[in-house]
Coordinates of C-alpha atoms in Angstrom, one line a residue:
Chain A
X7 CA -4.1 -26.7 -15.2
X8 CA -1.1 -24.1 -14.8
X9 CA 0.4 -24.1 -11.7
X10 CA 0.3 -21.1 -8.9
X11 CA 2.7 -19.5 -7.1
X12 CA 2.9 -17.5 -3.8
X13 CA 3.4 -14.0 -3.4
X14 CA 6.4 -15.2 -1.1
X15 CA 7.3 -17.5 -4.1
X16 CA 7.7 -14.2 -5.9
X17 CA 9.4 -12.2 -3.8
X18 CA 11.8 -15.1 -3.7
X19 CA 12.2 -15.4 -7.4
X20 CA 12.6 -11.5 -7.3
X21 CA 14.9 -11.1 -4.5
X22 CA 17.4 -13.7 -5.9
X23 CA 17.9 -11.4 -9.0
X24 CA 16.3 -14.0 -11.4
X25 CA 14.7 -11.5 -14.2
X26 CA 10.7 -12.0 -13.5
X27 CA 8.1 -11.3 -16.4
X28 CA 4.9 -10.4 -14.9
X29 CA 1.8 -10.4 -17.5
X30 CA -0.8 -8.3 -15.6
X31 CA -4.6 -9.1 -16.7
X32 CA -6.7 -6.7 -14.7
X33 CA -7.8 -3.4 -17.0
X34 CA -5.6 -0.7 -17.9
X35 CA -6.8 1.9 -15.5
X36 CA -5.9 -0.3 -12.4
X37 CA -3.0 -1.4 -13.8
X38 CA -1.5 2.2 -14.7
X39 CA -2.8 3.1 -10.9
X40 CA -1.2 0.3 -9.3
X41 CA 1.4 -2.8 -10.0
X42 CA 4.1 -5.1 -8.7
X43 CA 6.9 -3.4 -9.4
X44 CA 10.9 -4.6 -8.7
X45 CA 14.8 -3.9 -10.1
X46 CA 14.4 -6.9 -12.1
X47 CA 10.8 -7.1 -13.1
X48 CA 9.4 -6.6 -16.1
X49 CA 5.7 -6.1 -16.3
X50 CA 3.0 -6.3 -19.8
X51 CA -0.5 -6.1 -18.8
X52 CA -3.4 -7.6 -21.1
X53 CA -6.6 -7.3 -20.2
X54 CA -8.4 -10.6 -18.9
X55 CA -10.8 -9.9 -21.2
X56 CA -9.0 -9.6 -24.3
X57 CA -7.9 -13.5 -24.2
X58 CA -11.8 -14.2 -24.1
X59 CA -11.7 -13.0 -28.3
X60 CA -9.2 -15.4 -30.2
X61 CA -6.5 -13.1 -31.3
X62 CA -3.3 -14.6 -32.1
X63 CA -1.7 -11.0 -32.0
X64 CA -2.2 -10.9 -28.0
X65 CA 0.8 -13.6 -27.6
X66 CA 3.0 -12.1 -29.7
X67 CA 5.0 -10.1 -26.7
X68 CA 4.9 -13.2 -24.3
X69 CA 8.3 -14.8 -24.2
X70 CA 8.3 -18.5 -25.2
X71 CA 11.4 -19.0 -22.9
X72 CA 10.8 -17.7 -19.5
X73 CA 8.5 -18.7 -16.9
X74 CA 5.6 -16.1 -17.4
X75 CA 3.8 -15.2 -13.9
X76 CA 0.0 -14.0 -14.2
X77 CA -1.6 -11.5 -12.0
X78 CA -5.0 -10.1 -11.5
X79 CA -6.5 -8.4 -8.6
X80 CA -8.0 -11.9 -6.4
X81 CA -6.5 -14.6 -8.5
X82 CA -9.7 -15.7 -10.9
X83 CA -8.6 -14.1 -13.9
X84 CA -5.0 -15.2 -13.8
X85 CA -5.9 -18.9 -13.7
X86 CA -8.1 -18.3 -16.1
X87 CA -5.4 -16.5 -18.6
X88 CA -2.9 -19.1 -17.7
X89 CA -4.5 -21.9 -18.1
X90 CA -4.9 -20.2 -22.0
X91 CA -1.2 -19.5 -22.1
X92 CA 0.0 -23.4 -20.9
X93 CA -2.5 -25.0 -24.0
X94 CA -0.3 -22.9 -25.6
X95 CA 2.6 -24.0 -24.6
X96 CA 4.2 -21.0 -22.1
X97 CA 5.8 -22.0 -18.9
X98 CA 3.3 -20.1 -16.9
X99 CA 2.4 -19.9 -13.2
X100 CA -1.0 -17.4 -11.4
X101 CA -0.3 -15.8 -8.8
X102 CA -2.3 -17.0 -5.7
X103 CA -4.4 -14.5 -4.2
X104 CA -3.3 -11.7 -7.4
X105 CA -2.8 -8.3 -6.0
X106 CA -4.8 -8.8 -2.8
X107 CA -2.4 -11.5 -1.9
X108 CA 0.6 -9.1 -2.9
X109 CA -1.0 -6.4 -0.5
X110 CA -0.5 -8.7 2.4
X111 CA 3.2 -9.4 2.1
X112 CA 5.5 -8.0 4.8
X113 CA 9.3 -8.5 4.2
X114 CA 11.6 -7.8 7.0
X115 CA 15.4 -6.8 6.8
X116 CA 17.3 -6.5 9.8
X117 CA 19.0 -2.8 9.6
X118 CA 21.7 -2.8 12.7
X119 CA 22.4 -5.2 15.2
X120 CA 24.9 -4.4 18.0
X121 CA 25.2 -6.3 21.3
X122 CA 22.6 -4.1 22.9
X123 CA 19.5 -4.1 20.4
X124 CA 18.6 -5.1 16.7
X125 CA 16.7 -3.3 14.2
X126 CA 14.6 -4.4 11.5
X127 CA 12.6 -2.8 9.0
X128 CA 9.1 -4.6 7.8
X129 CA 8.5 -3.3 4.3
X130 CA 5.1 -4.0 3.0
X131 CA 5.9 -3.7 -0.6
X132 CA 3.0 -3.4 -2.2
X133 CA 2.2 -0.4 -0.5
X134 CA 5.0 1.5 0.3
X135 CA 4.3 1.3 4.1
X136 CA 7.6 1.0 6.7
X137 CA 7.1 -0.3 10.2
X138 CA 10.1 -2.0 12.6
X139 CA 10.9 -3.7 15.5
X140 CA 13.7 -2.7 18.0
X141 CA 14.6 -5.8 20.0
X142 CA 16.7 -5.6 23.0
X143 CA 17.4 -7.9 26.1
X144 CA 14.0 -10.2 25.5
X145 CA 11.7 -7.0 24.7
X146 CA 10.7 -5.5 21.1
X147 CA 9.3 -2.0 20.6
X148 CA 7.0 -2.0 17.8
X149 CA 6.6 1.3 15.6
X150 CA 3.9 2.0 13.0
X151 CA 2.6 -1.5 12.9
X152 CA 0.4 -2.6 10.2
X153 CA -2.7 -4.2 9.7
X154 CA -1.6 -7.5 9.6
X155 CA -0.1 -8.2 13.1
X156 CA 1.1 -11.8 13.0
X157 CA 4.1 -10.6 10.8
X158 CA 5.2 -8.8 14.4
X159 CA 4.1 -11.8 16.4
X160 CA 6.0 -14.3 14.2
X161 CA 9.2 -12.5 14.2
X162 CA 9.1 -11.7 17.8
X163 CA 8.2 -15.6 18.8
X164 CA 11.5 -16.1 16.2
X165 CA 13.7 -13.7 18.3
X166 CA 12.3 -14.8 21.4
X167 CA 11.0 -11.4 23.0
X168 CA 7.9 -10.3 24.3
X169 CA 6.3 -7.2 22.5
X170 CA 6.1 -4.4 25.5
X171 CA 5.6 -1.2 23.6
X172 CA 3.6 -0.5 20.4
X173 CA 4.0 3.5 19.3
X174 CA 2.2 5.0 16.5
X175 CA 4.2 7.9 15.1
X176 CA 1.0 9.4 14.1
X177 CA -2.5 8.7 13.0
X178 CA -2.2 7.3 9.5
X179 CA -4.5 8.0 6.4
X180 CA -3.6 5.7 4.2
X181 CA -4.0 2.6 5.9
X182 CA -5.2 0.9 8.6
X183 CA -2.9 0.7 11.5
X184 CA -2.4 -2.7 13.5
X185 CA -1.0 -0.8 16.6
X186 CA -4.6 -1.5 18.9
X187 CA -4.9 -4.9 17.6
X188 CA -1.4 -6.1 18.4
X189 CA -1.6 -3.8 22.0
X190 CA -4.6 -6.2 22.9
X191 CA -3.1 -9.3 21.5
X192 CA 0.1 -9.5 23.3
X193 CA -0.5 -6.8 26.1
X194 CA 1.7 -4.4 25.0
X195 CA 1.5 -0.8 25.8
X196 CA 0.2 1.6 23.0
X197 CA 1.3 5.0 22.6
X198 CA -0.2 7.6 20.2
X199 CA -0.1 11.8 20.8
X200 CA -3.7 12.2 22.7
X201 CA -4.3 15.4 20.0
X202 CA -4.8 12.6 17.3
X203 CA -7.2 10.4 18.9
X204 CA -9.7 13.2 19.7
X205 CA -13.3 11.1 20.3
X206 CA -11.9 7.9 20.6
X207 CA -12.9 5.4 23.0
X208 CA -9.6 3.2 22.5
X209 CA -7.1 3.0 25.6
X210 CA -3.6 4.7 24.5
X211 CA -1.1 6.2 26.4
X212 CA -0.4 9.5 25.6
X213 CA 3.0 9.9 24.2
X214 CA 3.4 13.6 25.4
X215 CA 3.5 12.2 28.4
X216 CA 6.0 10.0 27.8
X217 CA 9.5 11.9 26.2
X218 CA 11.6 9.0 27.3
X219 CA 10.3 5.2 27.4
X220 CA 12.9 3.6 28.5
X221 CA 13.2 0.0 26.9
X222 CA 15.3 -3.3 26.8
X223 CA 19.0 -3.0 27.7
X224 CA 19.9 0.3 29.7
X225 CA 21.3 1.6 26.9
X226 CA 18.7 1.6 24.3
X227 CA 17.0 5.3 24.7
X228 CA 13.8 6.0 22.6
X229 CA 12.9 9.7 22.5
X230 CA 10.1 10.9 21.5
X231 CA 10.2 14.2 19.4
X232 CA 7.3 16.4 18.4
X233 CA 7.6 16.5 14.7
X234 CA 3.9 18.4 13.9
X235 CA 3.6 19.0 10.2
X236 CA 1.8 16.0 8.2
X237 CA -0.6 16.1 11.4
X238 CA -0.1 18.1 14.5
X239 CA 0.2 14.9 16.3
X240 CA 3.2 13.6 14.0
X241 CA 6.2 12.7 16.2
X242 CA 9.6 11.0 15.8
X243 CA 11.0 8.8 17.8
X244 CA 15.2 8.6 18.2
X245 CA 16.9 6.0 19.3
X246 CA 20.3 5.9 21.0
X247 CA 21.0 9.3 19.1
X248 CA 21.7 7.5 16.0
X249 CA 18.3 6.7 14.2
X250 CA 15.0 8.7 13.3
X251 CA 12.3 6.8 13.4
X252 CA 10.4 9.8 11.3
X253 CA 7.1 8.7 10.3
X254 CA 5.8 11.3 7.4
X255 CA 7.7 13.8 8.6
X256 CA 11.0 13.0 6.5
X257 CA 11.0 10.7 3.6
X258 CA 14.2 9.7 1.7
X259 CA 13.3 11.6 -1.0
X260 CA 11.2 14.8 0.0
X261 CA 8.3 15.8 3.2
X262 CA 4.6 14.6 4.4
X263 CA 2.0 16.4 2.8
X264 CA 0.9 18.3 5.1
X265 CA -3.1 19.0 3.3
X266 CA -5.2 15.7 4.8
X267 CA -6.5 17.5 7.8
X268 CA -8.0 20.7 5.2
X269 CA -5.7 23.1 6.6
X270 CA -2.4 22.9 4.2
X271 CA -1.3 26.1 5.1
X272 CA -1.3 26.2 8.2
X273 CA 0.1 22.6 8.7
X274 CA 2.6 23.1 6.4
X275 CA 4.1 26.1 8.7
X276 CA 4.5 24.0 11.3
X277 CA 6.1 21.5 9.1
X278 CA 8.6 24.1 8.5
X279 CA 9.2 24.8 12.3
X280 CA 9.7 20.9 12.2
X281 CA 12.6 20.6 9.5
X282 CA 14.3 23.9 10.5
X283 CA 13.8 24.3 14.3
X284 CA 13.8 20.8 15.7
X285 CA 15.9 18.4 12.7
X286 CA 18.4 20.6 12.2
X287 CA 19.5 20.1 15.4
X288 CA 20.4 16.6 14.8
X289 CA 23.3 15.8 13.3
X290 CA 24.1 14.6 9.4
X291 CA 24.9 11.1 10.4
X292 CA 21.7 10.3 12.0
X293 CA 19.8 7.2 9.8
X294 CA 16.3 8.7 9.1
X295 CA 14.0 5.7 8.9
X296 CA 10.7 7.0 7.6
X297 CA 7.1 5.0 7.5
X298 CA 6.7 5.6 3.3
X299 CA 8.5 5.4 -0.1
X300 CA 7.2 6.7 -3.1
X301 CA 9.3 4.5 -5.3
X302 CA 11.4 1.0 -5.5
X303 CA 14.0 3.0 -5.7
X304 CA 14.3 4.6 -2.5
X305 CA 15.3 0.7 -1.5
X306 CA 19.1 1.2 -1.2
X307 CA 21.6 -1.9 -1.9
X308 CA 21.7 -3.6 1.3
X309 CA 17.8 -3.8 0.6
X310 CA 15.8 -1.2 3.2
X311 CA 14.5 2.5 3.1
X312 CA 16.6 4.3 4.8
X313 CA 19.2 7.7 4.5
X314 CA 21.3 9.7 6.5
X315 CA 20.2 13.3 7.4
X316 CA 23.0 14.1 5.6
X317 CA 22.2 12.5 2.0
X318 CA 18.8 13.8 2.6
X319 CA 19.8 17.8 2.8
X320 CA 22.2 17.0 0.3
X321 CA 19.6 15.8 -2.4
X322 CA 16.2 17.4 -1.2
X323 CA 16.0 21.1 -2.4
X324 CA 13.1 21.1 -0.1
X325 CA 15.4 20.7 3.0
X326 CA 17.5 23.9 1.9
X327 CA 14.5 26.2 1.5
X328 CA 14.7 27.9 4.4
X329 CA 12.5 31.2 2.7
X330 CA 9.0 30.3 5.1
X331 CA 6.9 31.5 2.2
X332 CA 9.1 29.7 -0.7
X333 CA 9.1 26.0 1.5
X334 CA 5.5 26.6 2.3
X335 CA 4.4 27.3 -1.2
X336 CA 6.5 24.3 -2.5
X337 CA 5.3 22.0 0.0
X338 CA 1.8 22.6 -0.9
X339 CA 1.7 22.5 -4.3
X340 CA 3.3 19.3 -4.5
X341 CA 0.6 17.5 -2.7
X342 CA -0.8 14.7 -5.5
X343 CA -3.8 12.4 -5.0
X344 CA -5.8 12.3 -2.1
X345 CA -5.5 8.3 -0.2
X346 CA -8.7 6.8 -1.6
X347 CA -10.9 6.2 1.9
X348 CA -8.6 8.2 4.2
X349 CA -11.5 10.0 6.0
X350 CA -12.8 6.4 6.9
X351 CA -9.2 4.7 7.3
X352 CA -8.8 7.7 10.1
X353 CA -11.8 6.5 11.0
X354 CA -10.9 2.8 11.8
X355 CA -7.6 4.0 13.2
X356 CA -9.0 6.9 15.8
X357 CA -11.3 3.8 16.7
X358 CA -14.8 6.2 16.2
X359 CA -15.2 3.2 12.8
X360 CA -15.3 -0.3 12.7
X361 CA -14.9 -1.9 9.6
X362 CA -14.7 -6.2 9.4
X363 CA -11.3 -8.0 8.0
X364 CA -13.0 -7.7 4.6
X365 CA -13.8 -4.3 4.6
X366 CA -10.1 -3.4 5.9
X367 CA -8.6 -4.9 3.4
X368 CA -10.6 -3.2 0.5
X369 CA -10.2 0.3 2.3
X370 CA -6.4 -0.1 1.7
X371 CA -6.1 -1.8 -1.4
X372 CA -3.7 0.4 -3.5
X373 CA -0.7 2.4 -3.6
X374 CA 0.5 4.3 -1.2
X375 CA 0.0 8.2 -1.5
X376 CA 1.2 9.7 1.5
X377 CA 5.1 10.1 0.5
X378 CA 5.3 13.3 -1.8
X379 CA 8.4 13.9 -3.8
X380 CA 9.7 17.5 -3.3
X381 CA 12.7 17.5 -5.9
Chain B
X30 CA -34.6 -0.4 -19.2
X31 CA -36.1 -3.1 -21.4
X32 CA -33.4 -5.6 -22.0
X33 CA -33.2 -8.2 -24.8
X34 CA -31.5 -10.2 -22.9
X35 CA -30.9 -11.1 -18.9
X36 CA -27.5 -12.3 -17.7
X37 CA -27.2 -13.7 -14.0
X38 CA -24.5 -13.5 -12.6
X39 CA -24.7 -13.1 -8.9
X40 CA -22.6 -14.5 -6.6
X41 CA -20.0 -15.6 -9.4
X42 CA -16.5 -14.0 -9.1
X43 CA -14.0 -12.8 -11.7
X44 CA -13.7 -13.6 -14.8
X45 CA -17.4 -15.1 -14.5
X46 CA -19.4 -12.1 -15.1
X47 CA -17.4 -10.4 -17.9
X48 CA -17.2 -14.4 -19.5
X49 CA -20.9 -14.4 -19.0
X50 CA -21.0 -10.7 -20.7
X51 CA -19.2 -12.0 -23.5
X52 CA -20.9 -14.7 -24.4
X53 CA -24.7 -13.1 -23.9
X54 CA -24.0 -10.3 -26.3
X55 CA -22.0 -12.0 -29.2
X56 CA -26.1 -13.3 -29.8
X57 CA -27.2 -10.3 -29.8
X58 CA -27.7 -7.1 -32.9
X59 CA -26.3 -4.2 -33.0
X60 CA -28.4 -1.6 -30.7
X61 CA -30.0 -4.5 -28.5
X62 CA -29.5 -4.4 -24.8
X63 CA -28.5 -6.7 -22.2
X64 CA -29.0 -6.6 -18.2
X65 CA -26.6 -8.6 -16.2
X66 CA -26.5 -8.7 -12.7
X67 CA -23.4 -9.1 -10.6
X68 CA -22.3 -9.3 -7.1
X69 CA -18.8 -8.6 -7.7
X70 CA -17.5 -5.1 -6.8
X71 CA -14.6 -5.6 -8.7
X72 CA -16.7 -6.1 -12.2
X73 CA -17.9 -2.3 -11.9
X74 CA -14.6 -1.8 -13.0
X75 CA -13.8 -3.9 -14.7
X76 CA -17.0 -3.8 -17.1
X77 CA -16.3 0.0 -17.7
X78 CA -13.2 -0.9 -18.9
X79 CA -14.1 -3.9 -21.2
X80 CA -17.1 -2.1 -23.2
X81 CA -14.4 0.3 -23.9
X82 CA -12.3 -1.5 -25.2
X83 CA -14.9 -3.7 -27.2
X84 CA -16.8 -0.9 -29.0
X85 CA -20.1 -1.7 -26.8
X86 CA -21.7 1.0 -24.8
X87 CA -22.4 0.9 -20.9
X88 CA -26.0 2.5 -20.9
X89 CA -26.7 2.6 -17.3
X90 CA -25.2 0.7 -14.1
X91 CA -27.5 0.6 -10.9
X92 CA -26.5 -0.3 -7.7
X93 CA -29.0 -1.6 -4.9
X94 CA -28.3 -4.0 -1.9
X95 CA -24.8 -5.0 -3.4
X96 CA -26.3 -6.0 -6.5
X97 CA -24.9 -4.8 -9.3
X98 CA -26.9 -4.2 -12.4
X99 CA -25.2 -3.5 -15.8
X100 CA -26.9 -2.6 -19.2
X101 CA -24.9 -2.6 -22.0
X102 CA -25.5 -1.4 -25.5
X103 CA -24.0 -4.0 -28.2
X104 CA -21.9 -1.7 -30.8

């Protein structure tokens, strides 16, 4: 029987720049749709099925001299395949859990730390989503959690502080938010804008209400800023002046698509008020931390997702536009895929839908699709 | 449908069914038809993508009560 290895097994092995050959054995049209990608990963994919018909011509791109890790969608398959590839003679390992397992993996990388507060960044790599944790004097602020909450509780018990405040810089489409959950499991206060919880039942507060939360050491100010565009609701939060916590408003590389509530248009002129009224007040050295990449990428060398304001207007077109009718016509037009499910992940998040552990996980199972490129 | 053959595969998760699939039709003529039954969501894909890429046709798939039921053509 091959061995199997952990999705935190891999992202070891890929994180300590060892070249990693992923043979992928779900069908092509997943595959194509969705994969584990990485600097130094190189990826085949073979079709489960295909190793069923006895077809010596399937091995002949498998390297004899590298470990060869299997992936399939639960983790079935893969054993399946690699059991076939170790009779075969390959160094060969499945990958526990296959892409579902990949889904769930939440690496965090500590951005700034000062004597006052530490940031980190949680990047859930699978699917492009960004959430963080600013810690200061026994307190953590937790922004844009996701679904899977112990990944906040285990770092905070780590760092020793107590989980006070839980914002959500909007209400996400694309997957299922862990803000509620982790607000009732650790007491925690949860903040949303009221205008995107319309006919919920949930207890938030509402963050129009609350323009300064003032948090840990005296000197750690979180404001909240009104950033409508991807959703009317969308704000950004800044903290001590020099980061932008900027949900969809501002990727790295380009804007939020502003189409998912049916009124692109429209949304997409406030967008524009967004970027040229209320960002370009803010100064070119200001870290915009956003809650989505579209590509690996956007992961910069000392590993997180993150530019200055500066290198942002510099590099996105989009940010220069400042013809209303030229930036809205651009900005709608590049809008790609729809999420899969985002009426019902809205749903679950707005609390009107409830949906078991199982049920959330299958909702969100793919790539992320909120982060447009605009170059 | 009349099928020539009846595959069960509820409750079985991947590879089963598409194993199961295999194995059914290589007994069966060109033109004949086999029903199998799966519980697996993930084999809706993945049995659309198989007959594909094995020549066989996917006639019909019905879905009732999270029971999925596949006929398949042999090529």
């Amino acid at each position: 029987m091959a061995g199997t290895l952990s999705v935190d097994q891999l992202h070891r092995k890929m994180s300590q720049d060892e070249s990693v050959f992923i043979l992928d054995v779900r069908n092509p049209e997943d595959y194509s749709e969705w994969k584990i990608e990485g600097h130094n990963v190189q990826s085949l994919n073979i079709p489960y099925f295909d190793f069923l018909d006895e077809d010596e011509a399937l091995y002949k791109d498998l390297p004899k001299n590298t470990e060869i890790v299997v992936v399939c969608a639960k983790g079935g398959s893969s054993e399946m395949v690699a059991d076939m590839l170790e009779e075969k003679g390959y160094q060969v390992k499945s990958l526990a859990e296959g892409m579902r397992g990949w889904s769930q993996l939440y690496v965090p990388v500590t951005i700034s730390v000062d004597e006052h507060m530490k940031l980190v960044q949680f990047n859930r790599l699978a699917k492009g989503c960004l959430s963080y944790m600013v810690i200061s004097e026994g307190s953590a602020l937790v922004v844009d959690p996701g679904r899977n909450i112990e990944e906040y509780i285990n770092v905070a018990k780590q760092e020793n502080v107590k989980i006070a405040h839980i914002m959500d810089t909007h209400l996400h489409a694309d997957h299922i938010s862990g803000g509620i959950d982790l607000a009732k499991q650790t007491g925690a206060t949860y903040y949303i804008s009221s205008g995107e919880m319309q006919g919920s039942n949930e207890s938030f507060e509402p963050l129009e209400k609350h323009r300064h939360v003032q948090f840990g050491a005296v000197d750690v100010e979180v404001l909240a800023m009104p950033t409508p565009g991807h959703t009317p609701g969308s704000t950004s939060f800044v903290i001590n002046r020099k980061f932008l916590l900027s949900g969809d408003t501002i990727f790295v590389g380009g804007l939020g698509r502003p189409d998912l509530g049916g009124k692109a248009q429209e949304w997409a002129l406030t967008l524009y008020e967004t970027v040229f009224k209320k960002v370009a007040d803010l100064p070119d050295d200001v870290l915009v931390l956003p809650t989505h990449y579209a590509d690996i990428k956007e992961i910069n060398e000392r590993g997180y997702v993150g530019a200055t304001l500066g290198e942002i207007r510099r590099s996105n077109e989009i940010m220069r536009t400042t013809d209303i009718r030229k930036f809205t016509e651009r900005v709608v037009s590049a809008i790609g895929d729809t999420p899969p499910n985002y009426e019902r992940i809205v749903g679950v998040n707005r609390g009107t839908e409830h949906v078991t552990d199982q049920e959330a996980m299958e909702l969100e199972i793919g790539p992320n699709r909120c982060a447009v490129h605009h170059q | 449908m009349e099928a020539d053959i009846f595959v069960d595969a509820k409750g079985l998760s991947c590879p089963m069914p598409i194993v199961k699939a295999k194995k059914a039709i290589e007994g069966l003529e060109s033109g004949q038809i086999m029903q199998l039954e799966s519980t697996d969501k993930g084999s809706l894909n993945d049995f659309q993508s198989w007959v594909k890429r094995t020549n066989n046709e996917l006639v019909k798939v019905e879905e009732d009560n999270d029971v999925f039921r596949f006929f398949v053509k042999k090529g």
